[in-house]
PDB file of C-alpha atoms in Angstrom:
ATOM      1  CA  MET A   1     106.331 103.736  90.464  1.00 50.00           C
ATOM      2  CA  SER A   2     108.995 102.501  92.057  1.00 70.00           C
ATOM      3  CA  ALA A   3     108.426  99.857  94.789  1.00 88.00           C
ATOM      4  CA  SER A   4     110.720 101.233  97.097  1.00 95.00           C
ATOM      5  CA  GLU A   5     111.511 103.851  98.396  1.00 96.00           C
ATOM      6  CA  LEU A   6     115.049 102.840  98.498  1.00 97.00           C
ATOM      7  CA  THR A   7     117.641 102.575  95.443  1.00 96.00           C
ATOM      8  CA  PRO A   8     118.613  98.798  94.220  1.00 96.00           C
ATOM      9  CA  ASP A   9     121.498  99.318  95.330  1.00 97.00           C
ATOM     10  CA  GLU A  10     120.375  99.906  98.844  1.00 97.00           C
ATOM     11  CA  ILE A  11     118.192  97.238  99.044  1.00 98.00           C
ATOM     12  CA  GLU A  12     120.598  95.287  97.933  1.00 97.00           C
ATOM     13  CA  ARG A  13     122.558  96.127 101.472  1.00 98.00           C
ATOM     14  CA  PHE A  14     119.480  95.647 103.225  1.00 98.00           C
ATOM     15  CA  PHE A  15     118.737  92.789 103.504  1.00 98.00           C
ATOM     16  CA  ALA A  16     123.272  91.951 102.768  1.00 98.00           C
ATOM     17  CA  ARG A  17     123.075  93.751 106.357  1.00 98.00           C
ATOM     18  CA  LEU A  18     120.160  91.524 108.168  1.00 98.00           C
ATOM     19  CA  ALA A  19     121.835  88.373 106.562  1.00 97.00           C
ATOM     20  CA  GLU A  20     124.966  89.473 107.929  1.00 97.00           C
ATOM     21  CA  VAL A  21     123.565  89.957 111.770  1.00 96.00           C
ATOM     22  CA  ILE A  22     121.275  86.982 111.876  1.00 95.00           C
ATOM     23  CA  PRO A  23     122.937  84.601 110.006  1.00 93.00           C
ATOM     24  CA  ALA A  24     120.294  81.629 110.423  1.00 92.00           C
ATOM     25  CA  PRO A  25     117.042  82.980 110.290  1.00 93.00           C
ATOM     26  CA  ASP A  26     114.206  79.947 110.583  1.00 93.00           C
ATOM     27  CA  SER A  27     111.313  80.662 112.631  1.00 94.00           C
ATOM     28  CA  GLU A  28     110.815  80.754 116.173  1.00 95.00           C
ATOM     29  CA  LEU A  29     107.482  78.076 116.680  1.00 96.00           C
ATOM     30  CA  THR A  30     109.143  74.755 117.403  1.00 96.00           C
ATOM     31  CA  TYR A  31     108.649  72.371 114.458  1.00 97.00           C
ATOM     32  CA  PHE A  32     109.555  68.896 113.161  1.00 96.00           C
ATOM     33  CA  ASP A  33     107.674  68.745 109.668  1.00 97.00           C
ATOM     34  CA  PRO A  34     105.908  70.377 106.932  1.00 98.00           C
ATOM     35  CA  PHE A  35     103.075  68.413 108.980  1.00 98.00           C
ATOM     36  CA  THR A  36     103.832  69.899 112.592  1.00 98.00           C
ATOM     37  CA  LEU A  37     104.483  73.462 111.292  1.00 98.00           C
ATOM     38  CA  LEU A  38     101.261  73.963 109.756  1.00 98.00           C
ATOM     39  CA  ILE A  39      99.701  72.775 112.625  1.00 98.00           C
ATOM     40  CA  ALA A  40     101.576  75.119 114.189  1.00 97.00           C
ATOM     41  CA  VAL A  41     101.033  78.615 111.624  1.00 97.00           C
ATOM     42  CA  VAL A  42      98.081  77.422 111.991  1.00 96.00           C
ATOM     43  CA  LEU A  43      97.524  77.590 115.986  1.00 97.00           C
ATOM     44  CA  SER A  44      99.932  81.179 115.781  1.00 94.00           C
ATOM     45  CA  ALA A  45      96.835  83.365 114.718  1.00 89.00           C
ATOM     46  CA  GLN A  46      96.347  85.766 117.151  1.00 88.00           C
ATOM     47  CA  SER A  47      99.244  84.350 119.579  1.00 92.00           C
ATOM     48  CA  THR A  48     102.115  85.013 119.925  1.00 92.00           C
ATOM     49  CA  ASP A  49     105.402  82.050 119.351  1.00 94.00           C
ATOM     50  CA  VAL A  50     106.005  81.264 123.050  1.00 95.00           C
ATOM     51  CA  GLY A  51     101.518  81.000 123.803  1.00 96.00           C
ATOM     52  CA  VAL A  52     102.131  78.402 120.674  1.00 97.00           C
ATOM     53  CA  ASN A  53     105.063  76.245 121.293  1.00 97.00           C
ATOM     54  CA  LYS A  54     103.979  75.883 125.034  1.00 97.00           C
ATOM     55  CA  ALA A  55     101.730  74.739 123.244  1.00 97.00           C
ATOM     56  CA  THR A  56     102.472  72.241 120.852  1.00 97.00           C
ATOM     57  CA  ALA A  57     105.088  70.870 123.276  1.00 97.00           C
ATOM     58  CA  THR A  58     102.825  68.954 124.352  1.00 97.00           C
ATOM     59  CA  LEU A  59     100.099  68.318 121.706  1.00 98.00           C
ATOM     60  CA  PHE A  60     102.956  67.058 119.201  1.00 98.00           C
ATOM     61  CA  ARG A  61     104.219  64.893 121.346  1.00 97.00           C
ATOM     62  CA  GLU A  62     100.660  63.098 121.914  1.00 96.00           C
ATOM     63  CA  ALA A  63     100.029  63.788 117.841  1.00 97.00           C
ATOM     64  CA  ALA A  64     102.752  64.692 115.473  1.00 96.00           C
ATOM     65  CA  THR A  65     100.343  63.270 111.986  1.00 98.00           C
ATOM     66  CA  PRO A  66      97.277  64.267 111.044  1.00 98.00           C
ATOM     67  CA  GLU A  67      95.558  60.224 111.325  1.00 98.00           C
ATOM     68  CA  ALA A  68      96.949  61.090 114.893  1.00 98.00           C
ATOM     69  CA  MET A  69      95.597  64.719 115.044  1.00 98.00           C
ATOM     70  CA  LEU A  70      92.117  63.143 114.025  1.00 98.00           C
ATOM     71  CA  GLU A  71      92.567  59.962 116.871  1.00 97.00           C
ATOM     72  CA  LEU A  72      93.026  63.045 119.490  1.00 97.00           C
ATOM     73  CA  GLY A  73      89.925  64.757 118.524  1.00 96.00           C
ATOM     74  CA  GLU A  74      88.510  68.144 118.508  1.00 97.00           C
ATOM     75  CA  GLU A  75      87.961  68.080 122.613  1.00 97.00           C
ATOM     76  CA  GLY A  76      91.719  65.945 123.068  1.00 97.00           C
ATOM     77  CA  ILE A  77      93.065  68.891 121.009  1.00 98.00           C
ATOM     78  CA  LYS A  78      90.518  71.529 123.315  1.00 97.00           C
ATOM     79  CA  ALA A  79      92.648  70.190 126.102  1.00 97.00           C
ATOM     80  CA  HIS A  80      96.628  71.052 124.992  1.00 97.00           C
ATOM     81  CA  ILE A  81      95.681  74.504 123.305  1.00 97.00           C
ATOM     82  CA  ARG A  82      93.716  76.135 125.830  1.00 95.00           C
ATOM     83  CA  ASN A  83      96.160  78.082 126.500  1.00 94.00           C
ATOM     84  CA  LEU A  84      95.129  79.817 123.012  1.00 95.00           C
ATOM     85  CA  GLY A  85      92.993  82.990 121.123  1.00 90.00           C
ATOM     86  CA  LEU A  86      90.558  81.103 119.250  1.00 93.00           C
ATOM     87  CA  TYR A  87      91.051  77.816 120.807  1.00 95.00           C
ATOM     88  CA  ASN A  88      87.249  76.373 120.285  1.00 96.00           C
ATOM     89  CA  ASN A  89      87.801  77.388 116.788  1.00 95.00           C
ATOM     90  CA  LYS A  90      91.786  76.163 116.214  1.00 96.00           C
ATOM     91  CA  ALA A  91      90.411  73.007 117.018  1.00 97.00           C
ATOM     92  CA  ARG A  92      87.569  73.039 114.727  1.00 96.00           C
ATOM     93  CA  ASN A  93      90.193  73.798 111.844  1.00 96.00           C
ATOM     94  CA  VAL A  94      92.590  71.636 112.391  1.00 97.00           C
ATOM     95  CA  VAL A  95      90.087  68.251 112.929  1.00 98.00           C
ATOM     96  CA  ALA A  96      88.891  69.743 109.473  1.00 97.00           C
ATOM     97  CA  LEU A  97      92.565  70.629 108.074  1.00 97.00           C
ATOM     98  CA  CYS A  98      93.996  66.929 109.786  1.00 98.00           C
ATOM     99  CA  ARG A  99      90.660  64.726 107.627  1.00 98.00           C
ATOM    100  CA  LYS A 100      91.575  67.133 104.956  1.00 97.00           C
ATOM    101  CA  LEU A 101      94.994  65.634 104.500  1.00 98.00           C
ATOM    102  CA  VAL A 102      94.057  62.092 104.537  1.00 98.00           C
ATOM    103  CA  ASP A 103      91.260  62.149 102.605  1.00 97.00           C
ATOM    104  CA  GLU A 104      92.880  63.868  99.602  1.00 97.00           C
ATOM    105  CA  HIS A 105      96.888  63.995 100.243  1.00 98.00           C
ATOM    106  CA  GLY A 106      97.829  60.807 101.280  1.00 97.00           C
ATOM    107  CA  GLY A 107      98.567  62.501 104.965  1.00 97.00           C
ATOM    108  CA  GLU A 108     100.563  64.161 102.831  1.00 97.00           C
ATOM    109  CA  VAL A 109     101.074  68.621 102.960  1.00 98.00           C
ATOM    110  CA  PRO A 110     100.564  69.719 100.120  1.00 97.00           C
ATOM    111  CA  ARG A 111     103.536  71.709  98.256  1.00 97.00           C
ATOM    112  CA  GLU A 112     101.028  73.343  95.844  1.00 96.00           C
ATOM    113  CA  ARG A 113      99.459  77.415  96.769  1.00 95.00           C
ATOM    114  CA  ALA A 114      96.224  76.577  95.315  1.00 96.00           C
ATOM    115  CA  ALA A 115      95.627  72.992  97.314  1.00 97.00           C
ATOM    116  CA  LEU A 116      97.500  75.033 101.034  1.00 97.00           C
ATOM    117  CA  GLU A 117      94.270  76.900 100.816  1.00 96.00           C
ATOM    118  CA  LYS A 118      91.933  75.173  99.796  1.00 96.00           C
ATOM    119  CA  LEU A 119      93.006  73.617 103.394  1.00 96.00           C
ATOM    120  CA  PRO A 120      90.115  74.806 107.139  1.00 94.00           C
ATOM    121  CA  GLY A 121      91.774  78.018 108.921  1.00 91.00           C
ATOM    122  CA  VAL A 122      94.273  78.090 106.006  1.00 95.00           C
ATOM    123  CA  GLY A 123      94.291  81.362 103.947  1.00 94.00           C
ATOM    124  CA  ARG A 124      97.462  83.317 101.391  1.00 95.00           C
ATOM    125  CA  LYS A 125      99.486  84.308 104.355  1.00 95.00           C
ATOM    126  CA  THR A 126      99.603  80.255 105.909  1.00 96.00           C
ATOM    127  CA  ALA A 127     100.079  78.721 102.480  1.00 97.00           C
ATOM    128  CA  ASN A 128     102.825  81.395 102.292  1.00 96.00           C
ATOM    129  CA  VAL A 129     104.348  80.555 105.523  1.00 96.00           C
ATOM    130  CA  ILE A 130     104.776  76.534 105.101  1.00 97.00           C
ATOM    131  CA  ARG A 131     105.742  77.074 101.270  1.00 97.00           C
ATOM    132  CA  ASN A 132     108.648  79.409 102.479  1.00 96.00           C
ATOM    133  CA  THR A 133     109.382  77.477 105.394  1.00 96.00           C
ATOM    134  CA  ALA A 134     108.827  74.017 104.859  1.00 96.00           C
ATOM    135  CA  PHE A 135     110.078  74.090 100.774  1.00 97.00           C
ATOM    136  CA  GLY A 136     111.603  76.174 100.749  1.00 94.00           C
ATOM    137  CA  GLU A 137     109.462  78.803  97.519  1.00 95.00           C
ATOM    138  CA  PRO A 138     110.942  81.619  97.886  1.00 95.00           C
ATOM    139  CA  GLU A 139     107.665  83.199  99.211  1.00 95.00           C
ATOM    140  CA  ILE A 140     107.598  85.942 101.481  1.00 95.00           C
ATOM    141  CA  ALA A 141     103.973  85.968 104.091  1.00 94.00           C
ATOM    142  CA  VAL A 142     103.439  89.247 105.622  1.00 96.00           C
ATOM    143  CA  ASP A 143     102.849  89.764 108.713  1.00 94.00           C
ATOM    144  CA  THR A 144     101.815  92.827 111.057  1.00 94.00           C
ATOM    145  CA  HIS A 145     106.395  92.920 111.529  1.00 95.00           C
ATOM    146  CA  ILE A 146     106.778  92.983 107.560  1.00 97.00           C
ATOM    147  CA  TYR A 147     103.582  94.658 107.178  1.00 97.00           C
ATOM    148  CA  ARG A 148     105.458  97.998 109.220  1.00 97.00           C
ATOM    149  CA  VAL A 149     108.886  97.211 108.864  1.00 98.00           C
ATOM    150  CA  CYS A 150     108.801  97.657 104.993  1.00 98.00           C
ATOM    151  CA  ASN A 151     106.191 100.627 105.447  1.00 97.00           C
ATOM    152  CA  ARG A 152     108.497 102.363 107.624  1.00 97.00           C
ATOM    153  CA  THR A 153     111.208 102.211 106.136  1.00 97.00           C
ATOM    154  CA  GLY A 154     110.730 102.287 102.510  1.00 97.00           C
ATOM    155  CA  LEU A 155     111.517  99.682 101.957  1.00 98.00           C
ATOM    156  CA  ALA A 156     108.080  98.318 100.222  1.00 97.00           C
ATOM    157  CA  PRO A 157     105.141 100.496 101.389  1.00 96.00           C
ATOM    158  CA  GLY A 158     101.957  99.384 100.087  1.00 96.00           C
ATOM    159  CA  LYS A 159      98.564 100.277 101.572  1.00 96.00           C
ATOM    160  CA  THR A 160      97.668  96.409 102.365  1.00 96.00           C
ATOM    161  CA  VAL A 161      98.982  93.034 103.187  1.00 95.00           C
ATOM    162  CA  ARG A 162      98.849  92.013  99.628  1.00 96.00           C
ATOM    163  CA  ALA A 163      99.985  95.385  97.916  1.00 97.00           C
ATOM    164  CA  VAL A 164     103.385  94.920 100.774  1.00 97.00           C
ATOM    165  CA  GLU A 165     104.263  90.898  99.012  1.00 96.00           C
ATOM    166  CA  ASP A 166     103.786  92.335  95.674  1.00 96.00           C
ATOM    167  CA  ALA A 167     106.249  94.835  96.184  1.00 97.00           C
ATOM    168  CA  LEU A 168     108.633  92.680  97.746  1.00 97.00           C
ATOM    169  CA  GLN A 169     108.746  90.272  95.162  1.00 96.00           C
ATOM    170  CA  ALA A 170     109.475  93.128  92.986  1.00 96.00           C
ATOM    171  CA  VAL A 171     112.406  94.592  94.654  1.00 97.00           C
ATOM    172  CA  VAL A 172     113.718  91.870  97.047  1.00 97.00           C
ATOM    173  CA  PRO A 173     116.729  90.842  95.622  1.00 97.00           C
ATOM    174  CA  ALA A 174     117.166  87.092  93.820  1.00 95.00           C
ATOM    175  CA  ARG A 175     119.238  85.760  96.124  1.00 96.00           C
ATOM    176  CA  PHE A 176     118.338  87.272  99.344  1.00 97.00           C
ATOM    177  CA  LYS A 177     114.092  85.958  98.680  1.00 95.00           C
ATOM    178  CA  LYS A 178     114.186  82.694  99.932  1.00 95.00           C
ATOM    179  CA  ASP A 179     114.859  84.293 103.539  1.00 96.00           C
ATOM    180  CA  ALA A 180     113.637  87.914 103.645  1.00 97.00           C
ATOM    181  CA  HIS A 181     110.294  86.525 105.452  1.00 94.00           C
ATOM    182  CA  HIS A 182     112.158  85.824 108.242  1.00 96.00           C
ATOM    183  CA  LEU A 183     114.785  88.273 108.168  1.00 97.00           C
ATOM    184  CA  LEU A 184     112.329  91.046 108.347  1.00 98.00           C
ATOM    185  CA  ILE A 185     110.354  89.712 111.087  1.00 96.00           C
ATOM    186  CA  LEU A 186     112.729  88.711 112.745  1.00 97.00           C
ATOM    187  CA  HIS A 187     113.792  92.545 112.224  1.00 97.00           C
ATOM    188  CA  GLY A 188     111.529  94.047 113.217  1.00 96.00           C
ATOM    189  CA  ARG A 189     110.603  91.518 116.415  1.00 95.00           C
ATOM    190  CA  TYR A 190     113.290  93.015 118.159  1.00 95.00           C
ATOM    191  CA  THR A 191     115.012  95.534 116.358  1.00 97.00           C
ATOM    192  CA  CYS A 192     111.766  97.579 114.353  1.00 97.00           C
ATOM    193  CA  THR A 193     109.589  97.658 117.173  1.00 96.00           C
ATOM    194  CA  ALA A 194     106.067  98.322 116.637  1.00 93.00           C
ATOM    195  CA  ARG A 195     105.519 101.189 119.429  1.00 91.00           C
ATOM    196  CA  LYS A 196     109.126 102.444 119.861  1.00 92.00           C
ATOM    197  CA  PRO A 197     112.220 101.024 117.401  1.00 95.00           C
ATOM    198  CA  ARG A 198     115.793  99.825 118.602  1.00 96.00           C
ATOM    199  CA  CYS A 199     117.148 102.421 115.707  1.00 96.00           C
ATOM    200  CA  GLY A 200     120.474 103.822 117.267  1.00 94.00           C
ATOM    201  CA  GLN A 201     121.318 100.058 116.992  1.00 94.00           C
ATOM    202  CA  CYS A 202     119.738  98.757 113.904  1.00 97.00           C
ATOM    203  CA  VAL A 203     122.433  97.920 111.301  1.00 97.00           C
ATOM    204  CA  VAL A 204     120.361  99.436 107.944  1.00 97.00           C
ATOM    205  CA  ARG A 205     119.252 102.747 110.312  1.00 96.00           C
ATOM    206  CA  ASP A 206     121.301 104.938 107.158  1.00 95.00           C
ATOM    207  CA  VAL A 207     118.714 103.416 104.099  1.00 96.00           C
ATOM    208  CA  CYS A 208     116.071 103.262 106.359  1.00 97.00           C
ATOM    209  CA  ARG A 209     113.340 106.169 104.958  1.00 95.00           C
ATOM    210  CA  TYR A 210     111.800 106.746 108.539  1.00 95.00           C
ATOM    211  CA  ASP A 211     112.108 110.449 109.684  1.00 93.00           C
ATOM    212  CA  ALA A 212     111.419 110.165 114.109  1.00 89.00           C
ATOM    213  CA  LYS A 213     114.622 107.620 114.782  1.00 89.00           C
ATOM    214  CA  THR A 214     114.829 107.613 117.430  1.00 87.00           C
ATOM    215  CA  ALA A 215     118.176 107.312 120.040  1.00 82.00           C
ATOM    216  CA  GLY A 216     117.642 104.152 121.608  1.00 72.00           C
TER     217      GLY A 216
END
């Protein structure tokens, strides 16, 4: 059974069109290097990018390395991230994560998936984001936006996040694999939205398999 309801030609057009309207796809989290990206992604769980960026604007000004974050400590980190959900657990994870980076990785963020997933607060999705955005690996981290877009359009349907990830890895053309993650997130965030997709303004509406297309 095919991993997509779209034909290979339709999939090629799907990504080519998204790449045309989103020419510089990137995370909307503010970051400066692999470490600040890692912290921002860990803080983003159940929080908006806008909220995380507000918190890290002051946090990174005071502590932008694992060593500085450890010196700041759990209470010091909390003072910057109180606007975020689960901030107590997040502060605890950030301290533990930084301790592991310093003790086991010389203060550097590892590139390997296994090492990333051993860091406190880091699961497969976060590891995929770091490997893709910080290190240029062709990984696809499936968040709620990507899960929705892939199931709604028929691009890579699946009943679980991992099923959608595996389907995407099977069908995304090689030349789009590095950017597919951000192309799909941004498309889902601003066009193929959850409550009322903006189908009338969608550049892939003619290949999309969604039955209830809107006029907007």
